[in-house]
Structures are given as structure tokens and as C-alpha cells.
């Protein structure tokens, strides 16, 4: 949108240029996006106090329509989701005719799907951990055996070679099959639950790559976690189950038709994201709170019960499977995987000096977290230069990072001194096998290498070692400094490669390390165990990067089984989040902005209070008559990409111009396909539509499977006929008066989960509708583009 137009007057459709509706991506721009995927208008400028910043992808012109999302380096169009209930004659007839049996079917099926989401997510989470522990365990055992024979160079070749093969495999399936599976996936899930439907972010191919790419990536020794991808995996599983079945594969029945709408799918995907956290951390309550605090933009009490039930199912499934594996039937899994640290034996009694130490940790976490997000922003922008060149370059970048990671993991422990085994060690020292606190590495018998105990392990085991209690002297200060520096840097450069990768594990690792450093330095004035300092350090870094408080607090307490730490964890999280918020946004919010996703925040921007709703709607506006000529509808659908059109009755259909409601593109296409046309422009009772169609004929199809105007053909005779739109028009759309504050309209739009908000005139005697507010109209780049003078207050 290049300029601001005054409120339009009502005109007949063919004579008007289209309004730039937010997410039904307009045809003029979309052709360029689809045909010139690497040269056209595809990147979104991001604004801050200093003005516009560079787009994420180079060689792009500004796209001020917020209609794209960057997936890897691929650009895809975005649409909004239709969460609003459409109250038209068909829906009302269906409500009136629905029997108690059908209502019971719907309720039973919804709870059954929630149960299935929990079962499937729990099984996938266990399978991920089982595969990682066995693949990574085999690699580490092979390397250890070669080192025991003092074949150190061969051991490095074996270790690095395994990592490269695993990394290249993960990058290949990600780059060629599902680029949307790269990264954490939490920003995409968060955007979807905000109402943003970007292409393929929850597709079956994305689910496949997310599962196997995560297994390969974690097994390859990268400094990344499987926890973020598990959230995305749970959401993909929920989306797949909520598709309403598949006619193509004969996997559908009448019961499943109830879920062919965005509203129910959103509820299921919220449950899926909560189940993903529960499966990753064995933290069912933490999963519910994560969905409430971080993922979902819209919440209701019934959803709380369903997410709680889903995470409880996940917890039961994991507990049962872990109990089965303790008998030794799961290969190298044993007690490994599904990170769990029991610190309950260390009973904390804290004093005033300990509180001072906690405040120091919170400040450090806030500073390091803000710096981490700043550097990650720059690195992701740099990586986009490589990723946009194609899949081979993505794989090459991944292999390069794999070589650097392998060199650090194998090479840095050689710098650490060999430490004699403690006499009172609870565990065997040095460790025999792939896991344990006391790695022998190159040391003589009776000695261990502290740095190898952290580097030469799976990430879960490294965290377990850092969190272990009663180990005040196990790790040298130099060991902790080297490990923190390496993990901090490797975590930054690893996120952004073409591999499913989570940030939880690198952040916990780095935070636990500097927590131990602070605990060691403040040992003379504090009596807290170093393992507790590690836990508090991890909490401070999580608060500084992700800006989550309640959910992180509960997840950490469920992980450690230590409720007595609650006040300290709360304090350190609040301090670190407050400090970091003064620098920048949370890491997931930054990624959403970088990908060009038009995310609606819970609060309105301050400059919106200076504007009213009528200031940002633009025209002329395309609207239809209640009984409209077929040719006009077809032309409007072909020249625009709008999702909704106002329906206005004028004399002789009504005594005066009257706003009937809003009709959706998808409903128009179904009606046109049925070809129930009339020769004369007469208002009917809608009996043909009500007899010919049912409410479920207008249900939303699965991803990318809906009707398109290009699929329909009409004769010249049919184009001159008329169709009655009244039966499919939503007669109760949400409306606001044109003088309403834009800030108030934005809060209303987000709170109700709308796609269209109709703006009506303040004074009588004017056309019954001024314009339509869509998500695009609330975006800063659009509003500030119309009113550049407001940039100073932005």
C-alpha cells in the first residue's frame, strides 16, 4: 500500500480496483512472489528507533504488505486463519437440526483426538530419545575404544566422520524435503496460534523431517536440543489428526467432518504444543503453562482442561516406556535421555548472602541473554546469504559447522589437565562406557578429564553432570570458562543451519556453566551447592533469552524435583527477564519478525492511540449485492486475492442501503461450483441453497486442498446469470465504528481472533460500510507508511 485513501463510497464491483486485504495475498504482488522467488518483492523491512533496518534476505525490495514468511531461504505467501464462527443460514439450520447424538459424537471425538495427540507425541518423544541415545552412544563408544588403544587420530576421524555423515543426512532431508522444518519451530507454532497460516509449517512432510532431522542433528553432536522441535512435532501431529481425515487415502468418516474448521484445529494444535513440552522435559504442568504463556494467543477454560489431559497422557506414556527400558531392553538408552535431574537430596537453606548471589546471577543472565539474542539476529541474517543460494549450500554450511563442533568437542579436552579421581566418588572413576561424570579421555588410570566429561557426552548427560550435587571440586575454573565460551559461541553459530534445532539445551548448558562459575567464585560467602547454582544459572539464561517466567520456572522444578528452590528460581527469572527486556525482544519474537510474519501483539503500539479505525482502511472497496451477477463475482475473485467481501443490499432489494454481512471467498467458490444460478435478479428464500448444500459442504479443507477460482469454468450464459448470496453470508460479523481508536480496535481484533473487522460509518446517510480492517492494517510498517510523522513516537 503506497498511500492513504479517504473512505470509499459504495460502487458496483467491476468498476473498482481491489482493496489490499491483509492476507488474501493480492494477485498483483503474488505473481511476482511466485515467479521470481529469489528476486521479487519478498523481504520485510524491520523498523526500530533508528529507522528501517536491512531485510533478512539480500537483493530484495521492500514488501510492505506483510504477506510473506521466510522458511529457510524460501519465501511463501501467508494467509490468516478463520477462527470466527460464521453465522449464516446454513450454519443456523445445522445448529437447529443437530441432535443430542451428534453433539455427543463431537464431544467424544474431540477428547479422543486429544488422547491420541498425547499418545502419539509421547511415543515420538520416547522414540527420539531412544534413537539419539543409541546412535550417539554407539559413536562415543567407538571413539572411546579407539582412544583406549591410543589410536587418537583414528578416533578423531571416526568421531568427526560419524558427525559429518549424520549432519549431512539431517541437512539433506531438511533442505530437499521440508525447509520449514529447520530451526526450533516454536516461532511458527506461536505464529499459527496467533492466526498466521504460513505454507507447510505444519505439513506431514515437515513432521517427518522434524522427527528424523532432529534425531540425526542431536546425534551428530551439534550444540542444539530436541526440545524446541518436539513442540513443533506435537503441533504437527495435532494438525494431522485434526485435518478431518483424508479422502485421498480413504481415511475419513462423517464424525471427522466436525473438525474441518480453523477453530477446532487451533485447540488441537494448542494441545499438541503443550504435549511437545511435556514429552521433551517430562514436565506435564510445565507444558500446559508453556502453551498458556508462550504459544497460545487465545485461551479459554475448556482448553485448559484439554491441554492438562494431553500432557498427563504424555507423562503416563513416558513413565511406562522408561520403566520398560530400565530392564536393559532398549540398547544404550538405560537411564539416559529425557533429561531429569533429581536435586531434592540437596536441601537449600539460604541466607541474605545467598540472595545477593542470586541477584548477581539474574543480572548476568539478563546481560548474556540480551547479547545472545542480538548476536543471533546478526548471525541469522548472515546465514540467509548462504541459505538463499539453494540446498547444496545449506548442506555445505551444516557440514562446516559440524566440523567446527567436532574439532572443539574432541580438541578442547586436550587442553584440560588430568585430575586424580576423588577418593569419596559415588560413581565409578574413571567412567567406563559412554556416560558419566568422570571421563578418562587421554588421562592415565585413576585420573579423569573434566572438560571431556562435558564435551565428550550427549548434551543431556553434560547437563546432568553440571547439575550434579556434591561435586564442588570436580570441575576446574579453567574448564568451566573454556566450556562456557565454546558452548555460547557454538550455540549461536549452530542455530540457523538447515537442521531441526532447539535453543533450550544450549541455553541450559551455557547458563548452568556460568552458574557453577559464580557459585565457585562466591563459595566463601554462600553455602548453596554448586549444582543448585548451575540450576539457577540455567534459569537466569532461559529468562534472559526466551523471556518466559512461569512456564520455565515450573519446567525446571519438575525437572529437578526440588520445590524448595521455587522462591530462588522465581527471583532469578524475574531479574534476568527485566534486565534483558531493556535490550531487545525475546528470541522467538525476534525470529517471528525476521521471518516477516505479521504477528499481533497483545498490546497496541502507543502511536495507534493517535489514530482511528477510519484512518487506515483504504479503498475503493469491493462489495457484492445480496443477489449478484455471476460474472461480477468471478471477475472479483480472479483479480483479487481477498478472503472476505461485504454484502450490501440496495433498492429494490431493501428500502435503503443495508449492510447484510460478510461472505467468504471459499464459500463463494463452493456456491459457484454448485451453479444454482437464476436468470433474474430476485431475492429468494434461499431454499435451493439450503436443499442443495449442507453446512459441512462449506467446511474448510486441509492445507492447500481448497477450491480455487482457476478450477471453475463458466459459459457466457452463466456469467450473465445471478446468484443469491444471502444464505451463505455471515449476517453477524464484528463491526466497529470508524471513529474507534485504532489501539482499541487492534486489541479487539486480536482478543477475538478475527480475520476481518468491518468498519461502519459514524453518521447516517452514508454508504453502510467504510472499509474492512485486516491483520495487515495493524502492522507497524503499514501504519507508519501511511503516517511517517508518527515514526518519532514509535
XYZ file of N, CA and C in Angstrom, residues 150-269:
360
model
N 44.993 -45.982 22.274
C 45.885 -44.862 21.966
C 45.964 -44.571 20.466
N 44.899 -44.850 19.771
C 44.816 -44.511 18.338
C 44.011 -43.209 18.243
N 44.646 -42.129 18.684
C 43.934 -40.875 18.880
C 43.482 -40.233 17.568
N 44.321 -40.250 16.548
C 43.940 -39.636 15.274
C 42.822 -40.430 14.606
N 42.933 -41.753 14.674
C 41.868 -42.599 14.115
C 40.563 -42.360 14.867
N 40.671 -42.163 16.184
C 39.480 -41.895 16.985
C 38.821 -40.592 16.541
N 39.643 -39.565 16.266
C 39.079 -38.297 15.818
C 38.411 -38.445 14.448
N 39.059 -39.209 13.544
C 38.455 -39.436 12.223
C 37.123 -40.160 12.345
N 37.061 -41.137 13.233
C 35.818 -41.880 13.422
C 34.735 -40.963 14.014
N 35.122 -40.188 15.019
C 34.174 -39.287 15.693
C 33.677 -38.209 14.732
N 34.626 -37.517 14.068
C 34.249 -36.462 13.126
C 33.514 -37.006 11.917
N 33.928 -38.181 11.439
C 33.271 -38.781 10.271
C 31.822 -39.123 10.556
N 31.571 -39.727 11.726
C 30.184 -40.039 12.107
C 29.353 -38.764 12.194
N 29.921 -37.733 12.793
C 29.190 -36.466 12.931
C 28.863 -35.855 11.576
N 29.818 -35.890 10.651
C 29.598 -35.302 9.326
C 28.501 -36.053 8.578
N 28.533 -37.383 8.635
C 27.510 -38.178 7.941
C 26.125 -37.887 8.505
N 26.025 -37.862 9.835
C 24.741 -37.582 10.472
C 24.258 -36.163 10.159
N 25.184 -35.204 10.210
C 24.818 -33.800 9.946
C 24.386 -33.608 8.498
N 25.140 -34.186 7.570
C 24.796 -34.041 6.156
C 23.452 -34.696 5.847
N 23.173 -35.827 6.490
C 21.885 -36.506 6.275
C 20.737 -35.639 6.789
N 20.913 -35.065 7.979
C 19.876 -34.201 8.538
C 19.633 -32.984 7.649
N 20.721 -32.358 7.180
C 20.593 -31.166 6.336
C 19.966 -31.506 4.991
N 20.295 -32.667 4.448
C 19.775 -33.042 3.133
C 18.264 -33.232 3.158
N 17.768 -33.991 4.143
C 16.319 -34.204 4.171
C 15.583 -32.914 4.496
N 16.223 -32.052 5.277
C 15.595 -30.771 5.619
C 15.569 -29.841 4.405
N 16.679 -29.743 3.710
C 16.784 -28.798 2.593
C 15.950 -29.235 1.393
N 15.877 -30.534 1.147
C 15.204 -31.014 -0.060
C 13.742 -31.384 0.166
N 13.382 -31.825 1.370
C 12.014 -32.302 1.606
C 11.154 -31.245 2.270
N 11.644 -30.654 3.369
C 10.811 -29.705 4.123
C 11.665 -28.611 4.741
N 11.960 -27.538 3.990
C 12.737 -26.426 4.563
C 12.077 -25.812 5.795
N 10.753 -25.939 5.919
C 10.055 -25.361 7.064
C 10.400 -26.068 8.368
N 11.041 -27.245 8.286
C 11.395 -27.993 9.498
C 12.671 -27.480 10.144
N 13.409 -26.601 9.464
C 14.654 -26.087 10.036
C 14.352 -25.215 11.250
N 15.300 -25.190 12.169
C 15.155 -24.345 13.345
C 14.310 -24.994 14.424
N 13.865 -24.167 15.334
C 13.144 -24.662 16.508
C 11.718 -25.074 16.177
N 11.007 -24.231 15.462
C 9.601 -24.489 15.178
C 8.661 -23.788 16.142
N 9.181 -23.364 17.294
C 8.320 -22.672 18.263
C 7.801 -21.343 17.691
N 8.632 -20.532 16.993
C 8.075 -19.304 16.401
C 6.933 -19.583 15.430
N 7.038 -20.654 14.641
C 5.996 -20.981 13.680
C 4.708 -21.400 14.376
N 4.842 -22.213 15.424
C 3.657 -22.632 16.178
C 3.009 -21.427 16.852
N 3.840 -20.582 17.415
C 3.327 -19.371 18.064
C 2.604 -18.482 17.061
N 3.155 -18.355 15.857
C 2.523 -17.542 14.819
C 1.203 -18.163 14.370
N 1.179 -19.493 14.218
C -0.060 -20.163 13.803
C -1.168 -19.913 14.823
N -0.844 -20.058 16.097
C -1.851 -19.858 17.129
C -2.241 -18.385 17.272
N -1.467 -17.493 16.670
C -1.826 -16.080 16.615
C -2.751 -15.791 15.437
N -2.891 -16.786 14.534
C -3.772 -16.612 13.377
C -3.065 -16.553 12.055
N -1.776 -16.938 12.000
C -0.977 -16.834 10.777
C -0.763 -18.225 10.197
N -1.167 -18.417 8.967
C -1.038 -19.717 8.312
C -0.008 -19.620 7.200
N 1.256 -19.874 7.531
C 2.322 -19.870 6.527
C 2.422 -21.253 5.902
N 2.836 -21.276 4.676
C 2.833 -22.509 3.897
C 3.698 -23.606 4.523
N 3.120 -24.798 4.687
C 3.823 -26.045 5.027
C 4.417 -26.091 6.426
N 4.099 -25.127 7.304
C 4.749 -25.162 8.618
C 4.233 -26.305 9.483
N 3.045 -26.848 9.154
C 2.514 -27.977 9.921
C 2.172 -29.157 9.011
N 2.822 -29.225 7.856
C 2.520 -30.268 6.872
C 3.088 -31.619 7.305
N 2.562 -32.725 6.764
C 3.106 -34.057 7.088
C 4.588 -34.195 6.756
N 5.039 -33.583 5.650
C 6.458 -33.657 5.304
C 7.316 -32.959 6.345
N 6.794 -31.850 6.891
C 7.504 -31.137 7.956
C 7.604 -32.000 9.205
N 6.537 -32.727 9.526
C 6.551 -33.626 10.685
C 7.599 -34.715 10.508
N 7.650 -35.313 9.322
C 8.626 -36.381 9.046
C 10.052 -35.872 9.228
N 10.349 -34.723 8.620
C 11.710 -34.186 8.697
C 12.020 -33.713 10.115
N 11.020 -33.194 10.806
C 11.248 -32.711 12.173
C 11.682 -33.866 13.074
N 11.048 -35.016 12.916
C 11.382 -36.164 13.763
C 12.766 -36.695 13.436
N 12.969 -37.056 12.179
C 14.224 -37.716 11.816
C 15.388 -36.725 11.703
N 15.108 -35.494 11.288
C 16.165 -34.491 11.250
C 16.658 -34.139 12.643
N 15.738 -34.101 13.608
C 16.123 -33.817 14.987
C 16.977 -34.942 15.556
N 16.594 -36.181 15.277
C 17.379 -37.329 15.752
C 18.796 -37.271 15.192
N 18.900 -37.052 13.883
C 20.216 -37.017 13.239
C 21.035 -35.829 13.723
N 20.393 -34.656 13.873
C 21.120 -33.467 14.283
C 21.665 -33.557 15.696
N 20.837 -34.059 16.637
C 21.296 -34.194 18.016
C 22.370 -35.276 18.108
N 22.184 -36.366 17.376
C 23.176 -37.445 17.388
C 24.500 -36.992 16.794
N 24.462 -35.996 15.898
C 25.684 -35.506 15.254
C 26.539 -34.660 16.185
N 26.099 -34.462 17.412
C 26.911 -33.740 18.382
C 26.785 -32.235 18.322
N 25.830 -31.719 17.534
C 25.633 -30.277 17.489
C 25.196 -29.754 18.861
N 25.511 -28.486 19.103
C 25.045 -27.841 20.332
C 23.624 -27.342 20.080
N 22.708 -28.255 20.117
C 21.300 -27.952 19.925
C 20.474 -28.985 20.683
N 19.207 -28.716 20.825
C 18.355 -29.622 21.578
C 17.201 -30.141 20.749
N 16.558 -31.160 21.263
C 15.376 -31.710 20.608
C 14.099 -31.211 21.253
N 14.215 -30.299 22.235
C 13.042 -29.843 22.973
C 12.185 -28.882 22.154
N 12.813 -27.887 21.507
C 12.060 -26.982 20.631
C 11.387 -27.734 19.495
N 12.118 -28.573 18.755
C 11.482 -29.374 17.703
C 10.350 -30.266 18.203
N 10.407 -30.708 19.461
C 9.325 -31.532 19.986
C 8.022 -30.728 20.086
N 8.115 -29.437 20.388
C 6.917 -28.591 20.409
C 6.308 -28.532 19.009
N 7.165 -28.316 18.014
C 6.701 -28.280 16.618
C 6.156 -29.639 16.207
N 6.806 -30.711 16.635
C 6.348 -32.060 16.314
C 4.958 -32.314 16.885
N 4.749 -31.945 18.154
C 3.432 -32.118 18.757
C 2.359 -31.345 18.014
N 2.693 -30.123 17.576
C 1.728 -29.314 16.823
C 1.425 -29.946 15.465
N 2.448 -30.502 14.801
C 2.239 -31.162 13.507
C 1.367 -32.405 13.656
N 1.598 -33.168 14.725
C 0.775 -34.355 14.976
C -0.679 -33.939 15.190
N -0.891 -32.894 15.975
C -2.248 -32.404 16.229
C -2.901 -31.910 14.942
N -2.149 -31.219 14.109
C -2.690 -30.717 12.849
C -3.081 -31.869 11.935
N -2.258 -32.909 11.894
C -2.536 -34.067 11.051
C -3.802 -34.779 11.518
N -3.952 -34.941 12.835
C -5.141 -35.601 13.361
C -6.381 -34.723 13.220
N -6.198 -33.424 13.184
C -7.324 -32.506 13.093
C -7.702 -32.107 11.684
N -7.161 -32.772 10.681
C -7.464 -32.436 9.294
C -8.866 -32.877 8.885
N -9.523 -33.652 9.732
C -10.844 -34.148 9.351
C -10.777 -35.349 8.437
N -9.627 -36.050 8.473
C -9.470 -37.230 7.642
C -8.959 -36.895 6.260
N -8.757 -37.915 5.454
C -8.232 -37.743 4.104
C -9.060 -38.571 3.133
N -9.737 -37.882 2.212
C -10.490 -38.610 1.201
C -9.570 -39.334 0.238
N -8.413 -38.746 -0.011
C -7.463 -39.342 -0.957
C -7.029 -40.725 -0.510
N -6.772 -40.878 0.791
C -6.316 -42.163 1.323
C -7.434 -42.919 2.045
N -8.679 -42.482 1.823
C -9.852 -43.154 2.405
C -9.747 -43.245 3.929
N -9.288 -42.174 4.540
C -9.148 -42.129 5.998
C -10.084 -41.073 6.567
N -11.347 -41.207 6.253
C -12.289 -40.211 6.735
C -13.627 -40.869 7.053
N -14.400 -40.214 7.878
C -15.751 -40.665 8.188
C -16.563 -39.439 8.570
N -17.856 -39.632 8.706
C -18.734 -38.488 8.986
C -18.378 -37.783 10.284
N -17.923 -38.547 11.263
C -17.582 -37.929 12.542
C -16.487 -36.881 12.390
N -15.522 -37.176 11.536
C -14.359 -36.296 11.420
C -14.692 -34.962 10.759
N -15.862 -34.860 10.138
C -16.204 -33.604 9.453
C -16.360 -32.445 10.429
N -16.597 -32.751 11.702
C -16.772 -31.690 12.695
C -15.511 -30.837 12.850
N -14.353 -31.363 12.465
C -13.094 -30.666 12.730
C -12.525 -29.977 11.498
N -13.352 -29.850 10.462
C -12.889 -29.159 9.255
C -13.082 -27.652 9.408
N -12.459 -27.093 10.443
C -12.505 -25.649 10.651
C -11.275 -25.244 11.462
N -10.890 -23.983 11.306
C -9.669 -23.496 11.956
C -9.819 -23.396 13.468
N -11.030 -23.212 13.950
C -11.237 -23.018 15.383
C -10.887 -24.284 16.166
N -11.409 -25.422 15.718
C -11.112 -26.677 16.410
C -9.662 -27.105 16.186
N -9.134 -26.846 14.994
C -7.732 -27.187 14.745
C -6.813 -26.391 15.656
N -7.156 -25.139 15.896
C -6.345 -24.316 16.791
C -6.315 -24.926 18.194
N -7.462 -25.393 18.673
C -7.497 -26.008 20.000
C -6.608 -27.248 20.049
N -6.686 -28.066 19.008
C -5.886 -29.294 18.977
C -4.394 -28.979 18.894
N -4.031 -27.968 18.114
C -2.616 -27.622 17.967
C -2.074 -27.020 19.262
